[in-house]
XYZ file of N, CA and C in Angstrom:
669
model
N -19.919 -27.719 4.945
C -18.934 -27.108 4.059
C -18.702 -28.013 2.839
N -18.356 -27.403 1.717
C -18.042 -28.160 0.514
C -16.582 -28.592 0.552
N -16.356 -29.900 0.497
C -15.011 -30.464 0.571
C -14.699 -31.151 -0.749
N -13.589 -30.793 -1.376
C -13.194 -31.413 -2.640
C -11.730 -31.831 -2.577
N -11.386 -32.835 -3.374
C -9.996 -33.277 -3.494
C -9.412 -32.745 -4.789
N -8.131 -32.459 -4.798
C -7.470 -31.970 -5.992
C -6.004 -32.385 -5.977
N -5.359 -32.180 -7.102
C -3.937 -32.472 -7.238
C -3.199 -31.187 -7.543
N -2.112 -30.955 -6.840
C -1.290 -29.773 -7.046
C 0.101 -30.193 -7.503
N 0.755 -29.315 -8.232
C 2.144 -29.561 -8.632
C 3.048 -28.732 -7.737
N 3.916 -29.430 -7.016
C 4.858 -28.768 -6.131
C 5.808 -27.885 -6.936
N 6.447 -26.966 -6.248
C 7.410 -26.100 -6.921
C 8.609 -26.871 -7.455
N 8.820 -28.106 -6.955
C 9.901 -28.936 -7.493
C 9.407 -29.924 -8.545
N 8.123 -29.795 -8.935
C 7.565 -30.616 -9.999
C 6.792 -31.837 -9.547
N 6.885 -32.219 -8.283
C 6.179 -33.391 -7.769
C 4.684 -33.091 -7.655
N 3.851 -34.054 -8.020
C 2.409 -33.888 -7.895
C 1.925 -34.549 -6.617
N 1.114 -33.834 -5.855
C 0.624 -34.338 -4.576
C -0.846 -33.970 -4.397
N -1.489 -34.713 -3.516
C -2.904 -34.498 -3.273
C -3.150 -33.400 -2.241
N -4.344 -32.854 -2.280
C -4.756 -31.844 -1.310
C -6.272 -31.879 -1.195
N -6.757 -31.313 -0.130
C -8.194 -31.190 0.102
C -8.512 -29.709 0.249
N -9.563 -29.263 -0.418
C -10.011 -27.876 -0.311
C -11.370 -27.837 0.363
N -11.522 -26.931 1.316
C -12.805 -26.709 1.987
C -13.219 -25.272 1.711
N -14.397 -25.106 1.109
C -14.873 -23.785 0.734
C -15.329 -23.002 1.966
N -15.178 -21.682 1.943
C -15.577 -20.876 3.104
C -17.084 -20.742 3.216
N -17.532 -20.504 4.425
C -18.932 -20.179 4.655
C -19.090 -18.673 4.549
N -20.022 -18.242 3.707
C -20.245 -16.811 3.530
C -19.151 -16.159 2.718
N -18.942 -14.861 2.958
C -17.944 -14.111 2.211
C -16.543 -14.618 2.544
N -15.731 -14.765 1.513
C -14.365 -15.254 1.691
C -13.477 -14.168 2.279
N -12.804 -14.479 3.399
C -11.840 -13.563 3.998
C -10.457 -13.726 3.390
N -10.106 -14.957 3.067
C -8.781 -15.240 2.542
C -8.562 -16.728 2.423
N -7.386 -17.096 1.962
C -7.018 -18.504 1.881
C -6.215 -18.903 3.105
N -6.355 -20.151 3.495
C -5.642 -20.663 4.663
C -5.041 -22.023 4.335
N -3.733 -22.140 4.479
C -3.061 -23.430 4.363
C -3.053 -24.051 5.752
N -3.659 -25.214 5.872
C -3.749 -25.916 7.154
C -2.885 -27.165 7.062
N -1.820 -27.201 7.843
C -0.834 -28.275 7.714
C -1.071 -29.333 8.791
N -1.122 -30.544 8.361
C -1.470 -31.713 9.166
C -0.492 -32.003 10.295
N -0.952 -32.785 11.266
C -0.060 -33.467 12.194
C 0.631 -34.591 11.428
N 1.421 -35.389 12.113
C 2.101 -36.495 11.436
C 1.136 -37.602 11.028
N -0.151 -37.472 11.379
C -1.119 -38.532 11.095
C -1.852 -38.332 9.763
N -1.455 -37.351 8.982
C -2.051 -37.145 7.676
C -3.371 -36.387 7.740
N -4.071 -36.367 6.609
C -5.356 -35.663 6.550
C -6.439 -36.620 7.048
N -6.563 -36.689 8.356
C -7.564 -37.571 8.968
C -8.806 -36.762 9.340
N -9.727 -37.373 10.078
C -10.985 -36.704 10.393
C -10.775 -35.472 11.257
N -9.752 -35.502 12.134
C -9.477 -34.310 12.932
C -9.111 -33.137 12.045
N -8.286 -33.373 11.037
C -7.878 -32.284 10.161
C -9.051 -31.738 9.362
N -9.937 -32.609 8.944
C -11.129 -32.138 8.222
C -12.005 -31.303 9.148
N -12.165 -31.754 10.393
C -12.938 -30.980 11.364
C -12.290 -29.614 11.606
N -10.964 -29.604 11.733
C -10.252 -28.342 11.937
C -10.422 -27.419 10.733
N -10.393 -27.988 9.524
C -10.594 -27.191 8.320
C -12.006 -26.601 8.289
N -12.988 -27.400 8.646
C -14.365 -26.904 8.672
C -14.528 -25.764 9.673
N -13.808 -25.866 10.770
C -13.883 -24.824 11.807
C -13.385 -23.489 11.265
N -12.265 -23.515 10.543
C -11.758 -22.274 9.954
C -12.622 -21.818 8.784
N -13.128 -22.757 8.005
C -13.991 -22.399 6.885
C -15.259 -21.698 7.370
N -15.749 -22.101 8.535
C -16.930 -21.456 9.109
C -16.666 -19.994 9.444
N -15.390 -19.631 9.573
C -15.016 -18.245 9.852
C -14.725 -17.448 8.577
N -14.944 -18.067 7.411
C -14.788 -17.352 6.156
C -13.502 -17.622 5.399
N -12.765 -18.666 5.797
C -11.503 -18.965 5.123
C -11.651 -20.134 4.160
N -11.101 -19.958 2.966
C -10.962 -21.060 2.019
C -9.742 -21.862 2.464
N -9.961 -23.099 2.865
C -8.900 -23.879 3.502
C -8.333 -24.908 2.525
N -7.013 -24.973 2.461
C -6.323 -25.957 1.631
C -5.451 -26.813 2.532
N -5.676 -28.131 2.495
C -4.900 -29.075 3.303
C -4.031 -29.919 2.380
N -2.735 -29.666 2.334
C -1.856 -30.497 1.503
C -1.563 -31.841 2.167
N -1.513 -32.885 1.356
C -1.147 -34.210 1.845
C 0.377 -34.288 1.842
N 0.972 -34.039 2.995
C 2.397 -33.732 3.065
C 3.327 -34.926 2.849
N 2.809 -36.130 2.987
C 3.688 -37.295 2.896
C 3.455 -38.115 1.623
N 2.931 -37.477 0.577
C 2.649 -38.227 -0.647
C 3.907 -38.767 -1.309
N 5.038 -38.175 -1.069
C 6.284 -38.712 -1.616
C 6.639 -40.053 -0.979
N 6.185 -40.262 0.253
C 6.487 -41.500 0.974
C 5.326 -42.494 0.898
N 4.099 -42.010 1.124
C 2.914 -42.874 1.144
C 1.714 -42.047 0.712
N 1.371 -42.079 -0.585
C 0.270 -41.246 -1.070
C -1.020 -41.473 -0.284
N -1.641 -40.371 0.116
C -2.910 -40.444 0.816
C -2.826 -40.939 2.247
N -1.631 -40.957 2.812
C -1.469 -41.473 4.175
C -2.360 -40.733 5.163
N -3.105 -41.489 5.988
C -3.925 -40.922 7.058
C -4.154 -41.992 8.109
N -3.956 -41.627 9.358
C -4.197 -42.529 10.478
C -5.143 -41.847 11.460
N -6.180 -42.562 11.855
C -7.118 -42.022 12.839
C -6.624 -42.254 14.266
N -5.831 -43.295 14.466
C -5.335 -43.598 15.803
C -4.036 -42.853 16.062
N -3.717 -42.676 17.332
C -2.478 -42.025 17.738
C -1.604 -43.000 18.514
N -1.620 -44.243 18.072
C -0.870 -45.304 18.720
C 0.627 -45.103 18.496
N 1.466 -45.768 19.268
C 2.913 -45.680 19.029
C 3.293 -46.063 17.604
N 2.553 -47.025 17.036
C 2.837 -47.446 15.657
C 2.528 -46.315 14.671
N 1.404 -45.617 14.915
C 1.031 -44.503 14.045
C 2.028 -43.363 14.171
N 2.469 -43.101 15.389
C 3.463 -42.051 15.626
C 4.768 -42.391 14.909
N 5.194 -43.653 15.022
C 6.438 -44.066 14.385
C 6.330 -43.980 12.865
N 5.190 -44.396 12.327
C 5.022 -44.371 10.874
C 5.006 -42.935 10.354
N 4.145 -42.104 10.931
C 4.059 -40.723 10.473
C 5.339 -39.945 10.714
N 5.968 -40.177 11.873
C 7.219 -39.498 12.159
C 8.311 -39.884 11.184
N 8.333 -41.142 10.789
C 9.304 -41.592 9.801
C 9.108 -40.914 8.458
N 7.852 -40.753 8.057
C 7.573 -40.065 6.794
C 7.993 -38.597 6.868
N 7.750 -37.966 8.025
C 8.114 -36.559 8.181
C 9.620 -36.379 8.029
N 10.387 -37.261 8.663
C 11.841 -37.158 8.569
C 12.328 -37.452 7.154
N 11.733 -38.444 6.512
C 12.149 -38.801 5.155
C 11.795 -37.698 4.153
N 10.694 -37.018 4.400
C 10.251 -35.979 3.478
C 11.213 -34.797 3.473
N 11.655 -34.400 4.646
C 12.603 -33.291 4.744
C 11.937 -31.940 4.551
N 12.674 -30.894 4.853
C 12.111 -29.549 4.820
C 12.059 -28.950 3.420
N 13.011 -29.279 2.565
C 13.001 -28.690 1.230
C 11.756 -29.121 0.455
N 11.440 -30.410 0.500
C 10.242 -30.899 -0.183
C 8.990 -30.297 0.436
N 8.968 -30.217 1.760
C 7.806 -29.642 2.439
C 7.597 -28.194 2.014
N 8.665 -27.419 1.931
C 8.537 -26.020 1.526
C 8.098 -25.903 0.066
N 8.536 -26.833 -0.778
C 8.077 -26.828 -2.172
C 6.576 -27.047 -2.254
N 6.073 -27.961 -1.427
C 4.644 -28.240 -1.431
C 3.839 -27.072 -0.855
N 4.323 -26.498 0.245
C 3.629 -25.357 0.824
C 3.658 -24.175 -0.147
N 4.783 -24.002 -0.826
C 4.866 -22.947 -1.833
C 3.832 -23.109 -2.925
N 3.575 -24.357 -3.330
C 2.547 -24.609 -4.336
C 1.165 -24.236 -3.815
N 0.940 -24.450 -2.526
C -0.335 -24.052 -1.926
C -0.482 -22.535 -1.911
N 0.612 -21.823 -1.607
C 0.585 -20.365 -1.667
C 0.221 -19.909 -3.071
N 0.817 -20.549 -4.067
C 0.560 -20.187 -5.466
C -0.886 -20.476 -5.872
N -1.488 -21.497 -5.268
C -2.821 -21.942 -5.689
C -3.954 -21.113 -5.100
N -3.671 -20.370 -4.049
C -4.724 -19.635 -3.346
C -4.684 -18.154 -3.693
N -5.863 -17.591 -3.827
C -5.976 -16.147 -4.027
C -5.579 -15.430 -2.736
N -4.879 -14.327 -2.861
C -4.444 -13.567 -1.694
C -5.635 -12.937 -0.961
N -5.495 -12.690 0.349
C -4.360 -12.991 1.210
C -4.325 -14.469 1.589
N -3.138 -14.975 1.894
C -2.959 -16.378 2.249
C -2.351 -16.474 3.641
N -2.973 -17.254 4.487
C -2.509 -17.478 5.852
C -2.065 -18.938 5.993
N -1.379 -19.238 7.089
C -0.970 -20.624 7.325
C -1.026 -20.928 8.812
N -1.464 -22.139 9.119
C -1.428 -22.653 10.478
C -1.251 -24.159 10.408
N -0.935 -24.760 11.539
C -0.758 -26.206 11.563
C -0.513 -26.686 12.972
N -0.609 -27.977 13.145
C -0.533 -28.607 14.456
C 0.623 -29.604 14.498
N 1.416 -29.568 15.579
C 2.507 -30.522 15.775
C 3.494 -30.406 14.596
N 3.669 -31.441 13.799
C 4.488 -31.342 12.592
C 4.059 -30.134 11.769
N 2.756 -29.976 11.625
C 2.239 -28.853 10.854
C 2.546 -27.511 11.471
N 2.637 -27.456 12.805
C 3.020 -26.213 13.450
C 4.447 -25.829 13.109
N 5.333 -26.808 13.114
C 6.718 -26.550 12.717
C 6.789 -26.076 11.272
N 6.069 -26.770 10.390
C 6.085 -26.412 8.975
C 5.511 -25.017 8.768
N 4.460 -24.667 9.501
C 3.856 -23.339 9.359
C 4.856 -22.246 9.708
N 5.598 -22.441 10.797
C 6.561 -21.410 11.194
C 7.728 -21.346 10.214
N 8.250 -22.480 9.822
C 9.380 -22.486 8.895
C 8.976 -21.876 7.554
N 7.749 -22.153 7.102
C 7.258 -21.549 5.861
C 7.190 -20.031 5.991
N 6.765 -19.551 7.164
C 6.708 -18.104 7.380
C 8.097 -17.480 7.289
N 9.109 -18.243 7.639
C 10.490 -17.757 7.581
C 11.105 -17.880 6.197
N 10.729 -18.903 5.463
C 11.423 -19.206 4.203
C 10.673 -18.750 2.955
N 9.351 -18.609 3.048
C 8.558 -18.318 1.865
C 8.007 -16.899 1.898
N 7.716 -16.387 0.720
C 7.057 -15.096 0.576
C 5.603 -15.315 0.166
N 4.774 -14.343 0.431
C 3.384 -14.423 0.002
C 2.408 -14.814 1.079
N 2.893 -15.033 2.314
C 2.016 -15.367 3.429
C 1.689 -14.106 4.221
N 0.424 -13.971 4.618
C -0.019 -12.784 5.348
C 0.181 -12.913 6.847
N 0.109 -14.143 7.380
C 0.298 -14.384 8.814
C 0.419 -15.879 9.042
N 1.049 -16.232 10.174
C 1.279 -17.635 10.506
C 1.004 -17.876 11.978
N 0.318 -18.990 12.271
C 0.071 -19.403 13.655
C 0.491 -20.858 13.797
N 1.481 -21.098 14.661
C 2.042 -22.438 14.831
C 1.573 -23.036 16.149
N 0.932 -24.189 16.068
C 0.487 -24.915 17.252
C 1.518 -25.993 17.606
N 2.059 -25.911 18.796
C 2.994 -26.877 19.392
C 3.928 -27.544 18.372
N 4.689 -26.678 17.703
C 5.674 -27.166 16.739
C 7.004 -27.442 17.424
N 7.438 -28.681 17.415
C 8.639 -29.070 18.159
C 9.925 -28.508 17.562
N 9.894 -28.105 16.280
C 11.106 -27.589 15.640
C 11.336 -26.107 15.880
N 10.379 -25.411 16.473
C 10.551 -23.970 16.640
C 11.794 -23.597 17.447
N 12.082 -24.288 18.557
C 13.310 -23.933 19.276
C 14.574 -24.042 18.418
N 14.607 -25.028 17.522
C 15.774 -25.188 16.653
C 15.859 -24.088 15.602
N 14.736 -23.404 15.346
C 14.691 -22.334 14.348
C 14.541 -20.965 15.000
N 14.989 -20.852 16.241
C 14.817 -19.586 16.951
C 15.615 -18.447 16.330
N 16.626 -18.762 15.546
C 17.399 -17.712 14.887
C 16.750 -17.230 13.592
N 15.706 -17.924 13.137
C 15.051 -17.577 11.874
C 13.914 -16.602 12.122
N 13.912 -15.501 11.377
C 12.876 -14.482 11.525
C 11.773 -14.697 10.499
N 10.515 -14.672 10.912
C 9.423 -14.837 9.958
C 9.251 -13.604 9.073
N 8.763 -13.830 7.858
C 8.518 -12.754 6.899
C 7.133 -12.149 7.041
N 6.342 -12.651 7.972
C 4.987 -12.163 8.168
C 4.659 -12.219 9.657
N 3.627 -11.516 10.114
C 3.235 -11.609 11.523
C 2.972 -13.061 11.908
N 3.557 -13.482 13.020
C 3.482 -14.889 13.420
C 3.298 -14.992 14.929
N 2.591 -16.048 15.344
C 2.460 -16.378 16.756
C 2.688 -17.871 16.922
N 2.932 -18.276 18.175
C 3.151 -19.688 18.468
C 2.388 -20.064 19.724
N 1.815 -21.265 19.705
C 1.070 -21.808 20.840
C 1.787 -23.047 21.366
N 1.982 -23.112 22.681
C 2.598 -24.282 23.310
C 1.825 -24.666 24.563
N 1.903 -25.946 24.926
C 1.362 -26.431 26.182
C 2.466 -26.545 27.218
N 2.213 -26.016 28.389
C 3.242 -26.035 29.432
C 3.621 -27.457 29.836
N 2.686 -28.397 29.693
C 2.915 -29.770 30.134
C 3.129 -30.719 28.956
N 3.608 -30.159 27.851
C 3.858 -30.948 26.645
C 5.070 -31.863 26.879
N 4.825 -33.165 26.871
C 5.912 -34.122 27.113
C 6.876 -34.206 25.937
N 6.474 -33.685 24.774
C 7.313 -33.779 23.576
C 8.150 -32.526 23.333
N 7.781 -31.413 23.965
C 8.496 -30.147 23.739
C 8.880 -29.583 25.099
N 10.123 -29.779 25.537
C 10.551 -29.271 26.842
C 10.417 -27.749 26.931
N 10.036 -27.261 28.097
C 9.830 -25.834 28.272
C 11.128 -25.039 28.158
N 12.270 -25.666 28.397
C 13.508 -24.897 28.246
C 13.722 -24.499 26.786
N 13.274 -25.367 25.870
C 13.343 -25.016 24.449
C 12.387 -23.896 24.100
N 11.192 -23.949 24.667
C 10.214 -22.883 24.446
C 10.743 -21.566 25.007
N 11.314 -21.608 26.202
C 11.869 -20.400 26.822
C 13.000 -19.817 25.970
N 13.811 -20.683 25.385
C 14.895 -20.212 24.521
C 14.332 -19.540 23.275
N 13.256 -20.107 22.745
C 12.613 -19.493 21.574
C 12.054 -18.123 21.948
N 11.393 -18.037 23.098
C 10.825 -16.767 23.552
C 11.920 -15.718 23.714
N 13.048 -16.113 24.294
C 14.147 -15.176 24.507
C 14.752 -14.684 23.199
N 14.743 -15.546 22.186
C 15.376 -15.195 20.912
C 14.456 -14.422 19.979
N 13.141 -14.659 20.082
C 12.214 -14.110 19.098
C 11.223 -13.151 19.752
N 11.695 -11.955 19.994
C 10.818 -10.934 20.579
C 9.759 -10.465 19.581
N 9.946 -10.814 18.308
C 8.988 -10.425 17.279
C 7.862 -11.442 17.108
N 7.907 -12.538 17.846
C 6.893 -13.588 17.725
C 6.207 -13.781 19.085
N 4.969 -13.322 19.242
C 4.256 -13.584 20.491
C 4.086 -15.089 20.709
N 4.457 -15.543 21.884
C 4.346 -16.958 22.238
C 3.352 -17.097 23.378
N 2.372 -17.956 23.183
C 1.329 -18.184 24.184
C 1.499 -19.586 24.756
N 1.634 -19.678 26.062
C 1.819 -20.957 26.746
C 0.576 -21.237 27.576
N 0.008 -22.422 27.395
C -1.258 -22.802 28.018
C -1.041 -23.888 29.057
N -1.938 -23.947 30.016
C -1.883 -24.984 31.045
C -2.456 -26.270 30.455
N -1.685 -26.847 29.543
C -2.159 -27.987 28.751
C -0.961 -28.788 28.271
N -1.246 -29.938 27.676
C -0.204 -30.779 27.129
C -0.162 -30.691 25.615
N 0.485 -31.667 25.000
C 0.572 -31.732 23.547
C -0.798 -32.093 22.976
N -1.104 -31.559 21.802
C -2.357 -31.901 21.143
C -3.578 -31.293 21.788
N -3.428 -30.174 22.494
C -4.565 -29.632 23.234
C -5.678 -29.103 22.337
N -5.392 -28.882 21.055
C -6.426 -28.410 20.130
C -7.062 -29.537 19.320
N -6.704 -30.771 19.610
C -7.240 -31.919 18.865
C -8.571 -32.340 19.483
N -9.635 -31.743 19.003
C -10.951 -31.979 19.578
C -11.347 -33.452 19.469
N -11.922 -33.965 20.555
C -12.362 -35.352 20.561
C -11.309 -36.343 20.986
N -10.087 -35.875 21.285
C -9.015 -36.782 21.690
C -8.791 -36.684 23.187
N -8.025 -37.621 23.720
C -7.691 -37.596 25.145
C -6.826 -36.387 25.507
N -6.134 -35.817 24.520
C -5.243 -34.684 24.770
C -5.972 -33.343 24.756
N -7.217 -33.354 24.354
C -7.952 -32.101 24.150
C -8.131 -31.324 25.446
N -7.895 -30.005 25.350
C -8.103 -29.105 26.478
C -8.972 -27.952 25.971
N -10.236 -27.961 26.351
C -11.195 -27.010 25.785
C -10.802 -25.547 26.011
N -10.466 -25.133 27.266
C -10.119 -23.713 27.450
C -8.902 -23.282 26.632
N -7.874 -24.137 26.604
C -6.673 -23.795 25.845
C -6.976 -23.718 24.354
N -7.734 -24.656 23.863
C -8.095 -24.666 22.451
C -8.887 -23.426 22.077
N -9.881 -23.083 22.885
C -10.729 -21.932 22.582
C -9.921 -20.646 22.544
N -9.017 -20.472 23.501
C -8.217 -19.251 23.558
C -7.213 -19.200 22.410
N -6.593 -20.317 22.105
C -5.634 -20.352 20.995
C -6.329 -20.066 19.671
N -7.526 -20.619 19.486
C -8.280 -20.374 18.247
C -8.647 -18.890 18.147
N -9.083 -18.299 19.251
C -9.424 -16.881 19.270
C -8.207 -16.030 18.908
N -7.060 -16.338 19.499
C -5.858 -15.574 19.217
C -5.399 -15.733 17.774
N -5.577 -16.929 17.229
C -5.222 -17.161 15.825
C -6.106 -16.340 14.903
N -7.401 -16.342 15.154
C -8.317 -15.543 14.334
C -8.023 -14.057 14.457
N -7.683 -13.604 15.654
C -7.346 -12.188 15.848
C -6.096 -11.814 15.057
N -5.110 -12.705 15.034
C -3.910 -12.465 14.232
C -4.272 -12.314 12.766
N -5.087 -13.224 12.265
C -5.487 -13.172 10.862
C -6.300 -11.901 10.570
N -7.198 -11.549 11.476
C -8.010 -10.345 11.264
C -7.149 -9.096 11.190
N -6.133 -9.002 12.034
C -5.233 -7.848 12.007
C -4.495 -7.776 10.683
N -4.086 -8.936 10.174
C -3.383 -8.964 8.889
C -4.301 -8.534 7.747
N -5.583 -8.824 7.880
C -6.534 -8.472 6.833
C -6.699 -6.958 6.685
N -6.502 -6.212 7.765
C -6.717 -4.772 7.717
C -5.419 -3.981 7.606
N -4.297 -4.684 7.455
C -3.011 -3.989 7.307
C -2.948 -3.251 5.984
């Protein structure tokens, strides 16, 4: 896949970096792929290539450029978690939505969004707060239970691992009870089950979640 770097201007005027991956074959649509707390690392590039192979033009915003431009960690050590988590909290949701909004503006319609961990939370919140998204798929976003009262503006689904040590199932159950409009899929897996090549990876859960995400996007394409 063709991978290029670019600079975007957020809706609040801040300039931040992003990576674009061109689609293979005919373009189906644009896809905003939101990082984990570890930045745009090799896993995120691999994930972008996977969606690009399905015909999506993928845009990966560098979400923590306000705190540490170009931040990326390949390791998932406690130090990396603390660093990335600190940037996520410092960045806040308003800035994150401004950046995601700029990605929506930069892509030709239809525009979809997905993300993992931090990115899963951002994907769902963007579906609730922003216009112009065709569908949203959130992977193990820890903030979803706190946003169970928020209704998405586009078709949305959520993926969780039943054995996720970071997201208690009572929170997931509360989200399910509150959001009958959002299909929630729970897998026999832990956190990070879609992170290929990591100790957390769960092949069956990842394959099924990816299939369901593509099916969601395909349905939105024919609406």
